Short mmCIF file of C-alpha atoms in Angstrom, two decimals:
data_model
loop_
_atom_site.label_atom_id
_atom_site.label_comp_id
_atom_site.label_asym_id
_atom_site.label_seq_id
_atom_site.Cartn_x
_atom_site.Cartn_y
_atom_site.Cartn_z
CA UNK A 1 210.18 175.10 51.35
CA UNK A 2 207.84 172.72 53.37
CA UNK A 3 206.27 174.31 56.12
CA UNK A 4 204.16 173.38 58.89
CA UNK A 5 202.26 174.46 62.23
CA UNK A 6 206.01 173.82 63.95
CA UNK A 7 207.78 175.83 61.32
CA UNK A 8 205.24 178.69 61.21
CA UNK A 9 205.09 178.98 64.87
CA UNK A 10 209.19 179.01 65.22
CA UNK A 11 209.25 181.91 62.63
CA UNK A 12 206.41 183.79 64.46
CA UNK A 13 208.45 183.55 67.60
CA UNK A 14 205.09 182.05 69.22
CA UNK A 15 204.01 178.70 70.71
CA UNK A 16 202.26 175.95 68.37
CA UNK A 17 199.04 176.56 70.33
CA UNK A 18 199.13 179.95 69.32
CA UNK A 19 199.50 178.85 65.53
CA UNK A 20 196.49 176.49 66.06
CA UNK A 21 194.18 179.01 67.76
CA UNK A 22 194.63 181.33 64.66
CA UNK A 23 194.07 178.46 62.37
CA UNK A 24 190.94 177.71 64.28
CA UNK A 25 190.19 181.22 64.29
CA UNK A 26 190.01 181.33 67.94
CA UNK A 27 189.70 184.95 69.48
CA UNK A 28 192.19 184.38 72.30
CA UNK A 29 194.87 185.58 70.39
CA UNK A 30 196.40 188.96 70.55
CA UNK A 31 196.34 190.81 67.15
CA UNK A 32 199.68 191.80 66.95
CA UNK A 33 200.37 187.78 66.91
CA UNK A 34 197.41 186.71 64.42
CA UNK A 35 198.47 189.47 61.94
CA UNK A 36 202.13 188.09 61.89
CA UNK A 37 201.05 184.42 61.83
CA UNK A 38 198.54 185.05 58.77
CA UNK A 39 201.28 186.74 57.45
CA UNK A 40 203.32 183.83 57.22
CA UNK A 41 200.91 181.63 56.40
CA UNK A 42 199.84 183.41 53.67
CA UNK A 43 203.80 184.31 52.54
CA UNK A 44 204.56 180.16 52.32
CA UNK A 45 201.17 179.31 51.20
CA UNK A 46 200.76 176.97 53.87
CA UNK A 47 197.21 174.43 53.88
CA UNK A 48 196.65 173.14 56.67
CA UNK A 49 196.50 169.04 56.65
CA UNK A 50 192.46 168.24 57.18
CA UNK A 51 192.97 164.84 57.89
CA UNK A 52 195.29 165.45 60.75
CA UNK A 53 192.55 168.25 62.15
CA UNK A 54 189.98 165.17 61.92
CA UNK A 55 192.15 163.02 63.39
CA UNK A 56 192.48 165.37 66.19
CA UNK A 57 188.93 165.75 66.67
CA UNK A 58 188.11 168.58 64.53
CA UNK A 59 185.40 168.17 62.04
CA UNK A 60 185.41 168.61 58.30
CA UNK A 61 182.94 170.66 57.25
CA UNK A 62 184.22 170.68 53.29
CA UNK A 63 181.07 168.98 51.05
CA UNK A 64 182.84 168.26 47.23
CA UNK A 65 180.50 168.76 44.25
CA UNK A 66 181.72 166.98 41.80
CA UNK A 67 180.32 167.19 38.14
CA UNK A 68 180.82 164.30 35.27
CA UNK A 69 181.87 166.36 32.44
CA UNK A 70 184.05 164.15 29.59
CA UNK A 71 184.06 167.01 27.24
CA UNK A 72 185.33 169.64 28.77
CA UNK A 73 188.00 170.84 26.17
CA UNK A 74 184.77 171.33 23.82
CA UNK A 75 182.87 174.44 24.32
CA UNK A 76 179.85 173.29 23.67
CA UNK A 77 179.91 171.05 26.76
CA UNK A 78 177.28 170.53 28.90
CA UNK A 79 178.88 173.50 31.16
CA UNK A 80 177.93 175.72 28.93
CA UNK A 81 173.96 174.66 30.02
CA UNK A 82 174.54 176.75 33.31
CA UNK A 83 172.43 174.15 34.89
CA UNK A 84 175.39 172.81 37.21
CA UNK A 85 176.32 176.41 37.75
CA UNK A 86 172.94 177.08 39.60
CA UNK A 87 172.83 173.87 41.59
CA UNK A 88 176.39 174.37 42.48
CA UNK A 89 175.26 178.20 43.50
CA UNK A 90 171.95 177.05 45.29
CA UNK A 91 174.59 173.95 47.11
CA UNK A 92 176.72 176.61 48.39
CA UNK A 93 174.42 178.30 49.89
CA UNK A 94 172.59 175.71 51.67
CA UNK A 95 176.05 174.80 52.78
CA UNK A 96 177.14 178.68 53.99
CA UNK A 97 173.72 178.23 56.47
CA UNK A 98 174.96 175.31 57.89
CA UNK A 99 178.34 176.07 58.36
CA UNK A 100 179.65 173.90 55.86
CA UNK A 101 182.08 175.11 53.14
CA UNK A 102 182.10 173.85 49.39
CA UNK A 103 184.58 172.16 47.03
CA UNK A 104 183.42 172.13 43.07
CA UNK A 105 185.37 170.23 40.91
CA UNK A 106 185.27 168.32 37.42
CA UNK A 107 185.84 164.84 36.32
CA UNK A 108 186.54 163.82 32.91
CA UNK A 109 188.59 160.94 32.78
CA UNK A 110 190.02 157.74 35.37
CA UNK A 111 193.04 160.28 36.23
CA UNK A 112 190.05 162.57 37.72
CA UNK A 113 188.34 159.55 39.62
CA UNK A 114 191.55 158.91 41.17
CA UNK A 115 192.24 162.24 42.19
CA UNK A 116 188.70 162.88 43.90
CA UNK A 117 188.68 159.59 45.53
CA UNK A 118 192.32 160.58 46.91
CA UNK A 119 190.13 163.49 48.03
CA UNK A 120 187.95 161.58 50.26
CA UNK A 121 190.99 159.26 51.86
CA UNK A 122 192.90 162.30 52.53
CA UNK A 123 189.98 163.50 54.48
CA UNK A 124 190.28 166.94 51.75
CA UNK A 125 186.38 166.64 51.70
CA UNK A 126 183.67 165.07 54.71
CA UNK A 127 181.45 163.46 51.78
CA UNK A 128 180.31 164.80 48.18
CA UNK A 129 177.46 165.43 45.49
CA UNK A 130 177.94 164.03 42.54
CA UNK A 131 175.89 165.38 39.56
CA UNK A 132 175.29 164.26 35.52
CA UNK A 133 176.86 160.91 35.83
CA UNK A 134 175.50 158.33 32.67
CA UNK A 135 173.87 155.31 34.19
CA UNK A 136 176.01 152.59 35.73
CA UNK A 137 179.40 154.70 35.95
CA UNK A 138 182.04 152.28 37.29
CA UNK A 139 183.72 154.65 39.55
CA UNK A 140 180.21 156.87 41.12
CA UNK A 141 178.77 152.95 41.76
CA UNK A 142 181.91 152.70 43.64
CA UNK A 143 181.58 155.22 45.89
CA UNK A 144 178.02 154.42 46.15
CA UNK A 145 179.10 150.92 47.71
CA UNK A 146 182.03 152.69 49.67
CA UNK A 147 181.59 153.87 53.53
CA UNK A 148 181.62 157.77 52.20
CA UNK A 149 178.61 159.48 52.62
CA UNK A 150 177.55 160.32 48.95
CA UNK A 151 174.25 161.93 46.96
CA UNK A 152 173.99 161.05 43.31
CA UNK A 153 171.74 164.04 41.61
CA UNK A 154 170.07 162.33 37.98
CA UNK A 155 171.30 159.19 38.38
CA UNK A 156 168.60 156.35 38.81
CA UNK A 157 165.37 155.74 40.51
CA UNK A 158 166.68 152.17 41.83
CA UNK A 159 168.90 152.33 44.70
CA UNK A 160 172.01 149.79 44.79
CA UNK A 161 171.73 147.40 47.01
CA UNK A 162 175.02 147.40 48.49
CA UNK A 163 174.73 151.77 48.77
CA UNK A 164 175.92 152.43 52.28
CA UNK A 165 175.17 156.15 53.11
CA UNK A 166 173.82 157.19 49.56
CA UNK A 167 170.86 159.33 48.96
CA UNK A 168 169.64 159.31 44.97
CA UNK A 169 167.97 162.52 44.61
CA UNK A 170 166.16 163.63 40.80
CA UNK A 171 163.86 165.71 39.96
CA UNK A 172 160.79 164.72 38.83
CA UNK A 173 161.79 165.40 35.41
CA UNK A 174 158.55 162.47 34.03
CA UNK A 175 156.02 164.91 36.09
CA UNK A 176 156.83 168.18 35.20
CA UNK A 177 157.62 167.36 31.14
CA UNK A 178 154.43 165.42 31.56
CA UNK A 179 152.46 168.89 33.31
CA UNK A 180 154.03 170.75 30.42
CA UNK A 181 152.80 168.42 27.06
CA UNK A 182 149.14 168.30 29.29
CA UNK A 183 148.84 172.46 28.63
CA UNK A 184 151.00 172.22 25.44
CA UNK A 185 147.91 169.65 23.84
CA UNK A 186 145.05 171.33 26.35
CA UNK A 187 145.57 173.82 23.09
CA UNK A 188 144.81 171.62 20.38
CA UNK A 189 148.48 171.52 19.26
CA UNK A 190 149.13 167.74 18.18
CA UNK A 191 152.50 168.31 16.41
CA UNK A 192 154.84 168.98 18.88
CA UNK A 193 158.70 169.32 17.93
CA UNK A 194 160.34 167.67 20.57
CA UNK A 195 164.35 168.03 21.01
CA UNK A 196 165.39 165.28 23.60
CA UNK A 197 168.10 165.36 26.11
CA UNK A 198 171.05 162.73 26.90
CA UNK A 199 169.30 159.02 27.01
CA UNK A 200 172.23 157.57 29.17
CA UNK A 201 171.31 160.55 31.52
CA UNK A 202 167.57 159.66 33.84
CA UNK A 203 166.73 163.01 32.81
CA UNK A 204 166.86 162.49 29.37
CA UNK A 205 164.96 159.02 29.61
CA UNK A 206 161.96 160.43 31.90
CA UNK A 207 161.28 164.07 30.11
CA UNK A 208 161.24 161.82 26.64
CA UNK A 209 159.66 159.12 27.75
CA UNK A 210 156.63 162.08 29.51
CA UNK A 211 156.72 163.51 25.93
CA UNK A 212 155.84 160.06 24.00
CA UNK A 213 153.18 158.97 26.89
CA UNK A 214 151.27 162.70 27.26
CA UNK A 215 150.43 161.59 23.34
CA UNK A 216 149.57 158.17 23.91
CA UNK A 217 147.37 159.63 26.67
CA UNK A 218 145.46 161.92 24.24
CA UNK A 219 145.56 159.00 21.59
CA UNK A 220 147.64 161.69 19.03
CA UNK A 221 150.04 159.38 16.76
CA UNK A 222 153.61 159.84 18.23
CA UNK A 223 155.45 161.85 14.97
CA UNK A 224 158.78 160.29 15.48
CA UNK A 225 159.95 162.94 12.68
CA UNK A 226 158.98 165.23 15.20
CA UNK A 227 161.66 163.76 17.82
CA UNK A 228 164.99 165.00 17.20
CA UNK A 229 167.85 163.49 19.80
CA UNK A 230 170.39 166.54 20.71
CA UNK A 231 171.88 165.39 23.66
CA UNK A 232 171.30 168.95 25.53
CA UNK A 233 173.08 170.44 23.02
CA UNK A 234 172.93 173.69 22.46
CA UNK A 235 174.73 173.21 18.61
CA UNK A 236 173.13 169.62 18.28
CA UNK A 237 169.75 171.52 18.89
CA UNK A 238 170.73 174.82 16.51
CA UNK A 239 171.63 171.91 14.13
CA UNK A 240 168.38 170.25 13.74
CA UNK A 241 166.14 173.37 14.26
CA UNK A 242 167.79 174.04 10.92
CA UNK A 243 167.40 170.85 9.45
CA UNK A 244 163.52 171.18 10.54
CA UNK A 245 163.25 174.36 8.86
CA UNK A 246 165.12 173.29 5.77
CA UNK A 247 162.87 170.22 5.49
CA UNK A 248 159.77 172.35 6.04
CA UNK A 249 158.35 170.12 8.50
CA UNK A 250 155.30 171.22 9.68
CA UNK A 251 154.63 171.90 13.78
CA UNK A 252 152.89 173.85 16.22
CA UNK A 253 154.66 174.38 18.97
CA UNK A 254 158.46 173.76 20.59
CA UNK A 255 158.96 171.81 23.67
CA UNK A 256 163.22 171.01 24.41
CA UNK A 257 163.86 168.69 26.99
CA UNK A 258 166.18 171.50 28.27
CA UNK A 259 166.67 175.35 28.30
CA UNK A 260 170.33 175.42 26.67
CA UNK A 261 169.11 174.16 23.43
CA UNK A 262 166.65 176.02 23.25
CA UNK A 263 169.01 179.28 22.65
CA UNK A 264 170.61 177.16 19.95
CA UNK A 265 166.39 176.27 18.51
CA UNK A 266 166.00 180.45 18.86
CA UNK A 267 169.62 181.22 17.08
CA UNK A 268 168.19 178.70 14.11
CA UNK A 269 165.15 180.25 13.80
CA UNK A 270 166.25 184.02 14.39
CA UNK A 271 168.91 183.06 11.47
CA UNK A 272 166.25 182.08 9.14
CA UNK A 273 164.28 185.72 9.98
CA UNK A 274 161.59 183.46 12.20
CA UNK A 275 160.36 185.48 15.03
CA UNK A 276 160.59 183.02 18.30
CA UNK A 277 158.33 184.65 20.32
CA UNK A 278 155.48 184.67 17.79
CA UNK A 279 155.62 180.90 18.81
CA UNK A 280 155.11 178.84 21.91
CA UNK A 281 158.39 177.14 23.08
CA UNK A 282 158.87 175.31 25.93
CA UNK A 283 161.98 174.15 28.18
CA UNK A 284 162.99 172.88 30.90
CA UNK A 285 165.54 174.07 34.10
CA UNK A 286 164.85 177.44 34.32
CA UNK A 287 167.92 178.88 33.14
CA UNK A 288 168.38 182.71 33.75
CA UNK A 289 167.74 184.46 30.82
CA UNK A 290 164.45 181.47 29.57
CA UNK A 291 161.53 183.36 30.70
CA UNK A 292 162.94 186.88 30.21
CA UNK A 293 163.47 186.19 26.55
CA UNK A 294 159.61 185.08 26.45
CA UNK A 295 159.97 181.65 26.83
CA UNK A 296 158.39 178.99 28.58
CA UNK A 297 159.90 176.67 30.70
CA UNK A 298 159.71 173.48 33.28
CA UNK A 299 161.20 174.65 37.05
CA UNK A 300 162.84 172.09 38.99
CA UNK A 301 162.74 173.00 42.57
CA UNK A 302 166.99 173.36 42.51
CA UNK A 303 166.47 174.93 46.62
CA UNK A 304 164.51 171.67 47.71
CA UNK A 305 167.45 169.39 45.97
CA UNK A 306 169.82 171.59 47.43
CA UNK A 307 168.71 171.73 51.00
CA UNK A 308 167.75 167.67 51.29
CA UNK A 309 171.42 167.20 49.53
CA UNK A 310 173.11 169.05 52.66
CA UNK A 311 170.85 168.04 55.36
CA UNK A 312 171.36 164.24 54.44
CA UNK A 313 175.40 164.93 53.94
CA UNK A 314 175.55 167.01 57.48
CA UNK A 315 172.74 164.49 59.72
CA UNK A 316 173.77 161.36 61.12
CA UNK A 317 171.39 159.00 59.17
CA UNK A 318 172.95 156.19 57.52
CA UNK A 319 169.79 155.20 55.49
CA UNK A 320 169.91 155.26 52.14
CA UNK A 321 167.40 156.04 50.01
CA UNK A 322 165.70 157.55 46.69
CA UNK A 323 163.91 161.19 46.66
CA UNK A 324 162.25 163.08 44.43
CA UNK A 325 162.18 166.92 43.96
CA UNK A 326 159.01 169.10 42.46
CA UNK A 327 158.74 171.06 39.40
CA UNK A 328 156.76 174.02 38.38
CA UNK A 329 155.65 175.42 35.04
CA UNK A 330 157.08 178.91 34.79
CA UNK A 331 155.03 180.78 31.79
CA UNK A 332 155.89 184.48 32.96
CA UNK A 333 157.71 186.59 35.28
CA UNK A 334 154.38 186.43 37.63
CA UNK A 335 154.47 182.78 38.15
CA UNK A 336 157.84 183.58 39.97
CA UNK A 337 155.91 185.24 42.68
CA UNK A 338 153.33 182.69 43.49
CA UNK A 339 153.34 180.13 45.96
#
């Protein structure tokens, strides 16, 4: 059965006005009246149209994160990294301080585009954050050029011209995977095994590309059988680690180009009766269990991203524009407690 503010308030036995003041959770409403009306809300699973509310003057405060994620019916997806689980986390709590609720949703496929765009016209969501899109995606350049209000997290560092409330926001994945390989060779280790990320992602381009010129730098020969492309894949990475070990190629050190394959590098080498933490490995993201399992690791500064994401989405700045986030080498549980 359709239902709507009408309906509910005929059933209630109470005035429209009445309906919208519980909807609005106003307190001038007896409680005898907002129990029954919740009731019957709840009962018909009634959602309230947020367009209309907009329409009538009330704001949306509903931000959509939306995460590019073509593979999700593999389980060794990218959402297995539990990177977009701890922006998303960090997002909605950002959000929760401004008053502002969150939507998180995938997209896979054009039937997905369509349905979060529908999102936005329906006035379901005030604007959105879209995160790990590959470089010139059809449908995120899109809303870039539409009149939505939009961030794009790792996208690119050039804005599009014809953006019209965008802001790109990345961490500065070249600087800290450049800060990293500076104390990796500091150490007098020259052969560095090097598992790269996604090159249609930024992130995967910059934390590389920091890798190759850190050597350069130094004037060490760049190994390129030290360079093994795993797409921040946890199996990819378990997959090479093995072919590494199976080759006997000789290294000093590990540095991934993210945390999640690392666990697949330390399953590969715990397999072959290696003992990880006689080693130095590095990462990058900070994942929850890196530095805890005595691993090192590249912090990007999710909060900061977070809290610009929000206050750009929420403010009434039309400017768009490109920022950058800091990083911070996390070594050991101490470094969490310094400045």
């Amino acid at each position: 059965m359709k239902i709507d503010s009408i309906k509910i308030a005929e059933i209630a036995g109470v005035s429209r006005s009445t309906v919208s003041r519980v909807l609005n959770n106003h307190p001038n409403v007896s409680k005898k009246n907002r129990e029954k009306i919740l009731k019957i809300i709840d009962e018909y699973n009634y959602i309230p149209n947020l367009n209309a509310q907009t329409l009538a003057g009330k704001k949306n405060k509903v931000i959509g994160i939306f995460i590019y994620e073509p593979n999700m019916i593999n389980r060794t997806t990218a959402m297995d990294t539990a990177y977009f689980m701890n922006f998303t986390d960090t997002v909605v709590k950002e959000a929760f301080l401004k008053n502002h609720q969150i939507l998180v949703d995938y997209i896979k496929d054009s039937n997905d585009e369509k349905r979060i765009e529908t999102f936005f016209k329906n006035g379901n969501v005030c604007s959105g954050i879209f995160i790990g899109f590959l470089k010139n995606n059809l449908f995120l350049e899109k809303m870039i050029e539409s009149e939505y209000k939009v961030v794009v997290v790792d996208y690119d560092t050039k804005l599009n011209s014809k953006a019209k409330q965008t802001l790109y926001i990345n961490t500065d994945d070249y600087g800290g995977a450049a800060a990293a390989m500076e104390k990796i060779l500091n150490k007098n280790n020259n052969k560095v095994l090097f598992f790269s990320g996604d090159m249609k992602k930024l992130s995967g381009v910059e934390r590389e590309r920091a890798y190759i010129d850190t050597l350069n730098n130094k004037s060490i020969i760049v190994d390129r059988n030290l360079i093994y492309e795993s797409d921040y894949s946890k199996e990819k990475a378990y997959k090479n680690m093995k072919k590494v070990l199976k080759n006997k190629i000789e290294f000093d050190l590990i540095f991934s180009a993210s945390d999640n394959m690392l666990f697949g590098v330390v399953r590969a080498l715990s397999e072959e009766k290696i003992d990880y933490k006689k080693l130095e490995i590095w990462g990058f993201d900070n994942l929850k269990y890196t530095v805890p399992m005595g691993l090192k690791t590249v912090s990007p500064m999710l909060k900061d991203t977070a809290k610009k994401s929000i206050e750009f989405l929420i403010s009434d700045s039309i400017t768009s524009t490109v920022e950058y986030t800091k990083t911070k080498l996390v070594e050991n549980m101490s470094d969490y407690f310094e400045d």
